[in-house]
C-alpha positions as a printed Julia matrix, in Angstrom:
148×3 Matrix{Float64}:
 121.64   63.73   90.91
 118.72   64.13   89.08
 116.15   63.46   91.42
 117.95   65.34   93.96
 117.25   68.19   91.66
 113.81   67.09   91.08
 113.0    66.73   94.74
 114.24   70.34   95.34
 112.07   71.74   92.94
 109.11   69.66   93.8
 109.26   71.16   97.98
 110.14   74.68   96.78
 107.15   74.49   94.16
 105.36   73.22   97.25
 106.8    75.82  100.07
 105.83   78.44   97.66
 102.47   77.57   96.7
 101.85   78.65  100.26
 100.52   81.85  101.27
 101.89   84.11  104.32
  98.44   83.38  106.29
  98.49   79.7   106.07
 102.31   79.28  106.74
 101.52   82.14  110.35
  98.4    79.62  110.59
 101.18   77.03  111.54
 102.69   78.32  114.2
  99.88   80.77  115.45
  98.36   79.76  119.19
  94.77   80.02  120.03
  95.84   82.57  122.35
  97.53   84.8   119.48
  94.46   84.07  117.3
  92.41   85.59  119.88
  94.57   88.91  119.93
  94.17   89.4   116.73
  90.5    88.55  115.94
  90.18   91.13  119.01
  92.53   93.72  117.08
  90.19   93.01  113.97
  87.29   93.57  115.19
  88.31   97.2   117.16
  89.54   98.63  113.77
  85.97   97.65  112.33
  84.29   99.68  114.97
  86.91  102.39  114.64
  85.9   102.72  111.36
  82.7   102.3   111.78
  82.59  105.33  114.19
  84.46  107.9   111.9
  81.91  106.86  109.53
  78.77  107.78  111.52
  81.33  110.81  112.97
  81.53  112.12  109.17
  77.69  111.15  108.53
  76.76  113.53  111.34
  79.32  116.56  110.92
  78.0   116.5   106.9
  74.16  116.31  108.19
  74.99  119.54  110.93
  76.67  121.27  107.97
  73.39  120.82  105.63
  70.9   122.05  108.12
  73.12  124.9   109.13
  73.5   126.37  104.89
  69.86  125.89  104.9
  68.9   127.4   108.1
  71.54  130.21  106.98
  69.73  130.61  103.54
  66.36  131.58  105.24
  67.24  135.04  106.01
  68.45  135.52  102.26
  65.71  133.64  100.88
  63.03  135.75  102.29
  64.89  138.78  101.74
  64.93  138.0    97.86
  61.45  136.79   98.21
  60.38  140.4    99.26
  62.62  141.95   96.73
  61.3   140.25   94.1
  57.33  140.35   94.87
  57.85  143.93   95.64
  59.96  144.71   92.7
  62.02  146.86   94.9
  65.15  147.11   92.97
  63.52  149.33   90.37
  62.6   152.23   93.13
  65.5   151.74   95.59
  68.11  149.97   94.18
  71.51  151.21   97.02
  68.22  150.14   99.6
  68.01  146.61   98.29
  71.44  145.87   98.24
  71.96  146.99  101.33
  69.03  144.65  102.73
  70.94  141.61  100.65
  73.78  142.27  102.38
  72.44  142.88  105.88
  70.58  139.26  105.01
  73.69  137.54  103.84
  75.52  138.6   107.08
  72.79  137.74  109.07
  72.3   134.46  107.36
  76.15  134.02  107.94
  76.13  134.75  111.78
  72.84  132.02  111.95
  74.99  129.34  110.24
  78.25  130.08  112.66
  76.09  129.73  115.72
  73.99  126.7   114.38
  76.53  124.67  112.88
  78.91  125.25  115.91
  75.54  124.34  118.48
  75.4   121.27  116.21
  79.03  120.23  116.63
  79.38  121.14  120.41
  75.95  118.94  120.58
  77.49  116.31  118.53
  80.98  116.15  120.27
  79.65  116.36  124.47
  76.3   114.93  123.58
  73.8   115.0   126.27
  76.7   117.41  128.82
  75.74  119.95  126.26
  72.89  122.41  127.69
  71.58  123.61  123.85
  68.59  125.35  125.47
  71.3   127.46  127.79
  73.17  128.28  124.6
  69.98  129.56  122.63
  69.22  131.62  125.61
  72.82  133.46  125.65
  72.27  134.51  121.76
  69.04  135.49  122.65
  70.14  137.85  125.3
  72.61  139.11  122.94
  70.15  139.77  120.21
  67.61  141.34  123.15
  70.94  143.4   123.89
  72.07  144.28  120.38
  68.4   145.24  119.93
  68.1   147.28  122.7
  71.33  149.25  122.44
  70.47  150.15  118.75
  67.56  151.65  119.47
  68.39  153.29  122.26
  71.42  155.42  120.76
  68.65  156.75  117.96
C-alpha cells in the first residue's frame, strides 16, 4: 500500500513538472509545427507593420504642426520686431487670428496630403492635389479682390 501511494505521487510529481509546450510537443506533427511557426511569424510582421504604420502617421502629424506654425511664427515675428501691438492693438489681433486660421487650414491640407500619400502610396498624384489648392487660393484671391 505504501508504495502504491508512493508511486502515485512520484508520476504525478513527474506529469506535473511538465509544462503545456512540452506535453503539445508530444503529440504535435511536423506538419502542425509548420502551421504554427507560419502563424508566428505573420503576427510578427503584423506587428511589425502597425509599428512602422504608427511611426509614419506620428512623423506626418509633426511636419504638419510645424508647417502649420510658420504662418503664426512669422506673424509674431513681425509683431514683435515692429512692436505693433502698442500702435494697433484690434489690427494685431486680428492678423494673429487670420495667421492661426491660416496656419490651421495649412495643417488640414498637409497632414491629410500626408496620410492619403501614406495610405495609396505611389496611386496618390500629390503634385495634382497641390495644384487643386492652388487654384483655389488663385480663386479665393481673385474673387476677393475683385468684389473691392
Amino acid at each position: 500500500m505504501k508504495r502504491l501511494l508512493l508511486l502515485t505521487i512520484l508520476i504525478g510529481g513527474l506529469a506535473a513538472a511538465q509544462t503545456p509546450e512540452e506535453l503539445y510537443q508530444q503529440y504535435i506533427t511536423p506538419e502542425t509545427q509548420a502551421i504554427l511557426d507560419r502563424f508566428e511569424e505573420a503576427e510578427r510582421q503584423t506587428q511589425e507593420a502597425e509599428e512602422a504604420a504608427r511611426t509614419k502617421k506620428t512623423l506626418a502629424l509633426a511636419a504638419a504642426v510645424l508647417i502649420g506654425l510658420i504662418p503664426v511664427g512669422a506673424t509674431v515675428r513681425n509683431i514683435v520686431r515692429k512692436k505693433s501691438w502698442k500702435e494697433n492693438p484690434s489690427g494685431t489681433l486680428q492678423a494673429l487670428g487670420v495667421s492661426v486660421l491660416g496656419g490651421a487650414v495649412l495643417f488640414a491640407l498637409n497632414y491629410g496630403v500626408f496620410l492619403l500619400k501614406i495610405r495609396y502610396g505611389d496611386a496618390f498624384n500629390t503634385a495634382f492635389v497641390f495644384l487643386i489648392v492652388a487654384v483655389l487660393i488663385a480663386g479665393s484671391i481673385y474673387l476677393y479682390r475683385k468684389k473691392d
